[in-house]
Tab-separated table of C-alpha atoms and ligand atoms in Angstrom:
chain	number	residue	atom	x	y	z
A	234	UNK	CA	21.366	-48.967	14.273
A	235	UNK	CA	24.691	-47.455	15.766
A	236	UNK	CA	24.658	-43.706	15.152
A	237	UNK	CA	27.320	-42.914	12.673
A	238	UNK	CA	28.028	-39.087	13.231
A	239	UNK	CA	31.725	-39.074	13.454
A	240	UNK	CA	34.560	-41.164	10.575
A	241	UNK	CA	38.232	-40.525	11.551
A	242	UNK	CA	40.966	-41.552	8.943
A	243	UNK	CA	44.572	-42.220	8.986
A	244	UNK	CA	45.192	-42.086	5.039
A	245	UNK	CA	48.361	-44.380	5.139
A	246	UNK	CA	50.262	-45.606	2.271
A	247	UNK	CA	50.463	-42.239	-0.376
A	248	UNK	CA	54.062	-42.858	-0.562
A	249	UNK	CA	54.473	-46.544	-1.241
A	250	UNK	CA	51.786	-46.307	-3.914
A	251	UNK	CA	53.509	-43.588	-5.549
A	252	UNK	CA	56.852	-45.724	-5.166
A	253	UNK	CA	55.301	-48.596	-6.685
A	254	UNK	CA	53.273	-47.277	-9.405
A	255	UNK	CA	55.476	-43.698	-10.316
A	256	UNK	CA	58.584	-44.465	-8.743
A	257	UNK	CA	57.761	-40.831	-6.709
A	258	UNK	CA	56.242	-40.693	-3.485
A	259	UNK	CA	55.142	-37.758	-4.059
A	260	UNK	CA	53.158	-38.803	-6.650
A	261	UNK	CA	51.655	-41.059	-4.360
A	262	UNK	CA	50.425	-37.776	-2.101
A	263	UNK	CA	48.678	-36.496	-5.257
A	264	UNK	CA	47.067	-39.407	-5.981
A	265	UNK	CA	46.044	-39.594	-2.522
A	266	UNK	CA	44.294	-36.098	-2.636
A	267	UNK	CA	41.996	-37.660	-5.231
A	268	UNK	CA	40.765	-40.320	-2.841
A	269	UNK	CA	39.972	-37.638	-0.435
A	270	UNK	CA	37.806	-35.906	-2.675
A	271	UNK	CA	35.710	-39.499	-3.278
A	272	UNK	CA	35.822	-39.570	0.646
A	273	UNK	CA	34.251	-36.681	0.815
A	274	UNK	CA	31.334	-36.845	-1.241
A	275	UNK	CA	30.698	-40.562	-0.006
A	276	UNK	CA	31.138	-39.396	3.403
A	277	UNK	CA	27.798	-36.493	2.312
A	278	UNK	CA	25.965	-39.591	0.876
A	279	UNK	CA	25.895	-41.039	4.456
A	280	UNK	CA	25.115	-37.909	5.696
A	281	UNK	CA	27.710	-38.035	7.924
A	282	UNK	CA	28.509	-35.076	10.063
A	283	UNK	CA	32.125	-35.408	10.802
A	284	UNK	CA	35.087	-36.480	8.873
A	285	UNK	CA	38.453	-35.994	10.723
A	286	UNK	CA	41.480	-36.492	8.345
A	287	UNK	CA	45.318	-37.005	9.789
A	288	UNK	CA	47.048	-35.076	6.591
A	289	UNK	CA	50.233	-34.530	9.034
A	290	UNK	CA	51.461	-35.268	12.049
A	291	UNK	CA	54.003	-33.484	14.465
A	292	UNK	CA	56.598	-36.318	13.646
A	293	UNK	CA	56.310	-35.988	9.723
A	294	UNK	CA	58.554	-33.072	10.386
A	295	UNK	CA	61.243	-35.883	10.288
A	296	UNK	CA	60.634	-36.213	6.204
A	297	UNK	CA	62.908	-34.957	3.721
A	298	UNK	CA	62.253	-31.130	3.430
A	299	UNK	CA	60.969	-32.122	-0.581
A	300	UNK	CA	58.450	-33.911	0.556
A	301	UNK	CA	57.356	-31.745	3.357
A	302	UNK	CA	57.314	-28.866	0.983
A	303	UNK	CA	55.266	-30.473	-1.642
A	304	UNK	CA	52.764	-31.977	0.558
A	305	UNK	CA	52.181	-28.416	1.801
A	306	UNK	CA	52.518	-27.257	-1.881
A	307	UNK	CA	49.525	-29.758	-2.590
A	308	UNK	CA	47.255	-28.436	0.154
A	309	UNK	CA	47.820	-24.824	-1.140
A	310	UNK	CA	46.436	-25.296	-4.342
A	311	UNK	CA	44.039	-27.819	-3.381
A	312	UNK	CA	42.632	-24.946	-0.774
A	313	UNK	CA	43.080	-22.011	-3.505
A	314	UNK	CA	40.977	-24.250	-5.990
A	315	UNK	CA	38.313	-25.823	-4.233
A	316	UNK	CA	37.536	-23.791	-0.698
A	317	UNK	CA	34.546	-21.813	-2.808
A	318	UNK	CA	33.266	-25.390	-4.575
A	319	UNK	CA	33.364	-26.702	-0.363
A	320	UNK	CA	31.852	-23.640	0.885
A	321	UNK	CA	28.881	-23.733	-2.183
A	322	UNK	CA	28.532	-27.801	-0.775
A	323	UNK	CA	27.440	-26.209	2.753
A	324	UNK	CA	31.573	-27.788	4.407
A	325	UNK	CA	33.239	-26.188	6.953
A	326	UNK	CA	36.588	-26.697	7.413
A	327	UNK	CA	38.468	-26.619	10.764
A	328	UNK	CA	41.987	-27.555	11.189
A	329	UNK	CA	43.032	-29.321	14.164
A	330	UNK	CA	47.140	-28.595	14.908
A	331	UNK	CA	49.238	-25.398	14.903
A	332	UNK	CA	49.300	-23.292	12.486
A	333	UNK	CA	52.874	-22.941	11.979
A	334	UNK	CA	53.382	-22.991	7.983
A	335	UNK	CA	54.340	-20.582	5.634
A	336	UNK	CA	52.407	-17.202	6.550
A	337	UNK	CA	50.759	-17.457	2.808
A	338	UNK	CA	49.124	-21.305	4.377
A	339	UNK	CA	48.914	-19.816	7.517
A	340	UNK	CA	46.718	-16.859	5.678
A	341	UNK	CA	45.058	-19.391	3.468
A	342	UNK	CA	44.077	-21.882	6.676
A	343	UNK	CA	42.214	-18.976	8.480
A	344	UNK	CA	40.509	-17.382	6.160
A	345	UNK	CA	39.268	-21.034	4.789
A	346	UNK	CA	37.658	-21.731	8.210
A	347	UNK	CA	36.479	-18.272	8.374
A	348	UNK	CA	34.519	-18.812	5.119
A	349	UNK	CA	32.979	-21.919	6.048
A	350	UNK	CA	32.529	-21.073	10.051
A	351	UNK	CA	28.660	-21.379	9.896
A	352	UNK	CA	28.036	-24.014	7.368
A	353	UNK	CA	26.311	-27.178	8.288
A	354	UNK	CA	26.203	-30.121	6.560
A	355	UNK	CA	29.597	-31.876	6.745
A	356	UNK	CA	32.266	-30.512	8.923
A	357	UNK	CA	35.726	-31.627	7.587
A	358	UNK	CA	38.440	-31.359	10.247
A	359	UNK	CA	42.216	-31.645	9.051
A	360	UNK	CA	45.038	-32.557	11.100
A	361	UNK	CA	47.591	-30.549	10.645
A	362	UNK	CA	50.919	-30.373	12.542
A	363	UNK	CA	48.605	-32.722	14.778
A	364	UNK	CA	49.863	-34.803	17.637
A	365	UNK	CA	47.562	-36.484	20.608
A	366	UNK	CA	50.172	-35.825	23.072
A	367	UNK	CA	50.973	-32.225	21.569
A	368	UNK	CA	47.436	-31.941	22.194
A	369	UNK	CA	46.577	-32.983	25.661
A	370	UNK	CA	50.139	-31.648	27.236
A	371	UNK	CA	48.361	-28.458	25.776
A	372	UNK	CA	45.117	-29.088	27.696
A	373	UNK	CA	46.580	-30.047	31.392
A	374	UNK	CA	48.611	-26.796	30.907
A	375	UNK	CA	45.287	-24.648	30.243
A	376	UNK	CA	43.739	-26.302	33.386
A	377	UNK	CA	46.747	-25.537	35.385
A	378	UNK	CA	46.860	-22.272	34.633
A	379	UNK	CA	43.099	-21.834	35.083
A	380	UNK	CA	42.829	-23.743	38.219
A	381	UNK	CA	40.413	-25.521	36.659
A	382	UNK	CA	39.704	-28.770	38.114
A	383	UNK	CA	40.974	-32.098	35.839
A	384	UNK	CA	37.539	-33.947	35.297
A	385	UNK	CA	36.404	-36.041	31.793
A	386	UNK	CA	34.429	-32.932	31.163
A	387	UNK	CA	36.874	-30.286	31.601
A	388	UNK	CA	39.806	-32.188	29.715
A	389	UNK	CA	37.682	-32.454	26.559
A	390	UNK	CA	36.739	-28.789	26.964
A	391	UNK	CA	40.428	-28.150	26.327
A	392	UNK	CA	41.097	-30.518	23.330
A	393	UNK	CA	41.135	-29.252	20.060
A	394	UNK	CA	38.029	-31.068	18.717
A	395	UNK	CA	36.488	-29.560	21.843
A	396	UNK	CA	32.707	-29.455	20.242
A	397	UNK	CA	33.343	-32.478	18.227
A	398	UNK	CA	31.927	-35.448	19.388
A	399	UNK	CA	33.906	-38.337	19.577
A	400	UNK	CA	34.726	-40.462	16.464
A	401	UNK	CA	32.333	-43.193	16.040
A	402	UNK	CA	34.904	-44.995	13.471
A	403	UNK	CA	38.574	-44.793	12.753
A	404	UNK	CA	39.972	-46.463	9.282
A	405	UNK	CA	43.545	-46.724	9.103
A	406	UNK	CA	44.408	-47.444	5.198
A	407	UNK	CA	47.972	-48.823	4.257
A	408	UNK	CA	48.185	-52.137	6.289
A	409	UNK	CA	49.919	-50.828	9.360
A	410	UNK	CA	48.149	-51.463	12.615
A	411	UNK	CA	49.239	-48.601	14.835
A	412	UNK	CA	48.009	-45.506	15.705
A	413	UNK	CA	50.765	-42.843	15.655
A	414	UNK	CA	49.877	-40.377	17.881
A	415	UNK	CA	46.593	-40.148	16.617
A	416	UNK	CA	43.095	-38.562	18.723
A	417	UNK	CA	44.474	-41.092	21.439
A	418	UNK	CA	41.985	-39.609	24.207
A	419	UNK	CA	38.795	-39.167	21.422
A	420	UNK	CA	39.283	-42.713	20.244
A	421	UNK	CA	38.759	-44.417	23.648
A	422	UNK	CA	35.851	-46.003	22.397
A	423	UNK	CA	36.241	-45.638	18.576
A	424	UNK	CA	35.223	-49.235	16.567
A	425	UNK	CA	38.882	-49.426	14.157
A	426	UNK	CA	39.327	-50.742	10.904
A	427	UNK	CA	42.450	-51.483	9.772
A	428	UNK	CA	42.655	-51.238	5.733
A	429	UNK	CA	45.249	-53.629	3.922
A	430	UNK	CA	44.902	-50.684	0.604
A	431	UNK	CA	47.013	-48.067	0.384
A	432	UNK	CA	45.129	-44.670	0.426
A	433	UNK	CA	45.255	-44.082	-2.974
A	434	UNK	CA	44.326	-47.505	-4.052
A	435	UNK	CA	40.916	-47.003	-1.215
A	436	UNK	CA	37.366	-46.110	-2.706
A	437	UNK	CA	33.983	-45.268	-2.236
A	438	UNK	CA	33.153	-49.395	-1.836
A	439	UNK	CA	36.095	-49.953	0.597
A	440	UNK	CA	34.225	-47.315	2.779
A	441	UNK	CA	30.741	-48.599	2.108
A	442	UNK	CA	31.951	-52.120	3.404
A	443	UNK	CA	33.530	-50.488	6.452
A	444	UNK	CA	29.965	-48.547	7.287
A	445	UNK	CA	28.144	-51.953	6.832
A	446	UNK	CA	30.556	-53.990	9.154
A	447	UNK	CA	30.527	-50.842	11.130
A	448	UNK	CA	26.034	-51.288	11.723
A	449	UNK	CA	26.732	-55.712	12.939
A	450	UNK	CA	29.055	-54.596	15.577
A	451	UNK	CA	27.124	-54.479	19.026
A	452	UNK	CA	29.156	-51.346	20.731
A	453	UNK	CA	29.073	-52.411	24.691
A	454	UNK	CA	30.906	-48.859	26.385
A	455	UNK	CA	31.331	-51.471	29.493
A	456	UNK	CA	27.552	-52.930	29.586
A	457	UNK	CA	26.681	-57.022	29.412
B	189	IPE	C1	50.473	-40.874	4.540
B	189	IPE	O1	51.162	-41.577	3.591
B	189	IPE	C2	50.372	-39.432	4.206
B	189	IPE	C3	51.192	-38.561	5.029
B	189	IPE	C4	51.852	-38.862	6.096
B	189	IPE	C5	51.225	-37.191	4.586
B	189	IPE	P1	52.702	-41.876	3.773
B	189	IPE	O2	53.465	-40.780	3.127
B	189	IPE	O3	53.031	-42.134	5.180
B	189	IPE	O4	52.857	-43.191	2.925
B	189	IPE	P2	53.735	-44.452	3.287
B	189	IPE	O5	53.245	-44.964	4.608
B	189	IPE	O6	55.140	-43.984	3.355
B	189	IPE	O7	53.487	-45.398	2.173
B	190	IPE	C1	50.450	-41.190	10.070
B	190	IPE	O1	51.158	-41.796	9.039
B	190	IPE	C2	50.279	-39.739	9.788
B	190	IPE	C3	49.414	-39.427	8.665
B	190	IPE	C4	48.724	-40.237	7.933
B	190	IPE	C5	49.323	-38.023	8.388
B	190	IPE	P1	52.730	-42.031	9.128
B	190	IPE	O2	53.115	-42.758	7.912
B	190	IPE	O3	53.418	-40.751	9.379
B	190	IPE	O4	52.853	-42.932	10.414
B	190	IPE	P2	54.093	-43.785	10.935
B	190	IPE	O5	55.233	-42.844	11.127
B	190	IPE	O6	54.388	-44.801	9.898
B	190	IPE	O7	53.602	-44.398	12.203
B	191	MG	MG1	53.068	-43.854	6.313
């Protein structure tokens, strides 16, 4: 068996769904936040301990301030509804990104990952205002400034997912094969699946598949 403690998602494709079946792409993000909630709770049946989930990147800035707003709207509400449901389920939630939002999300963010600091059966971590290279200019500066020496060890120490060990798998939904600025230190060894669906079309048997295809794959890391 490969160990399985770590999933890592790209959820691609909100937008063209919501083009194609609402003629809003925006309705494609909140059909999208439904998938996530299946993710979730299949993710718990596999007692998995991570789930990492790229919700926005540092170059999704370049959307139309409409969309921006209401994917931000969407994670407000979804947070003001369901942190206490997450927090009862035993999730913590840690955001990986700055926090550089509207100081009610800002507020909202912290006190979410407050709440849920010690729980322990799933740890959800959302990228937010993520980018890899955001992200590891970030770390060489810490090192430099520490004098810290640049090893493997000490780089991860400065990542954001810093505790987090690395993903095991990475799906990429919405038939694009790229990886766009994505955990591109973490995934050096990640097994990827690119997913012809579009997020909101993916589901609980599109991920079972993945975790079977996942357990044939003989995972080298360099040996014969
Ligand atoms: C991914 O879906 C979700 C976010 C980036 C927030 P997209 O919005 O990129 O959907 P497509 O790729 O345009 O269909
Ligand atoms: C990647 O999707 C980011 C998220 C899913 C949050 P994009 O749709 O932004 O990626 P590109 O720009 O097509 O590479
Ligand atoms: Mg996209």
């Amino acid at each position: 068996m490969n160990r399985l403690n770590h999933v890592a998602i790209i959820m691609d494709g909100n937008g063209r769904w919501g083009l194609k079946h609402k003629k809003s792409r925006n309705a494609g993000h909140k059909a999208g936040l439904k998938t996530v909630e299946k993710i979730i709770k299949t993710t718990i049946k596999n007692k998995i301990k991570y789930l990492t989930l790229y919700a926005f990147s540092t170059e999704n800035w370049k959307r139309p301030k409409k969309e921006i707003n209401f994917l931000f709207n969407l994670l407000e509400n979804f947070l003001t509804e369901r942190i206490d449901d997450l927090h009862k389920q035993n999730i913590k939630l840690k955001i990986i990104g700055e926090k550089i939002f509207s100081s009610k999300l800002n507020k909202l963010l912290r006190l979410s990952e407050k709440k849920t600091l010690n729980n322990k059966k799933l740890q959800i971590n959302l990228a937010l205002n993520y980018g890899s290279k955001t992200e590891l200019i970030s770390a060489f500066k810490k090192l430099q400034k520490n004098k810290v020496k640049i090893s493997e060890y000490n780089i991860k120490k400065y990542l954001l997912t810093n505790k987090i060990p690395d993903p095991d798998i990475l799906i990429r939904t919405g038939n694009t094969q790229r990886l766009s600025n994505f955990l591109l230190w973490q995934l050096a060894y990640t097994e990827i699946f690119f997913e012809k669906k579009l997020w909101p079309d993916f589901n609980e048997k599109d991920f079972g598949k993945i975790l079977n295809k996942y357990q044939k794959i003989r995972r080298n890391f360099g040996r014969v």
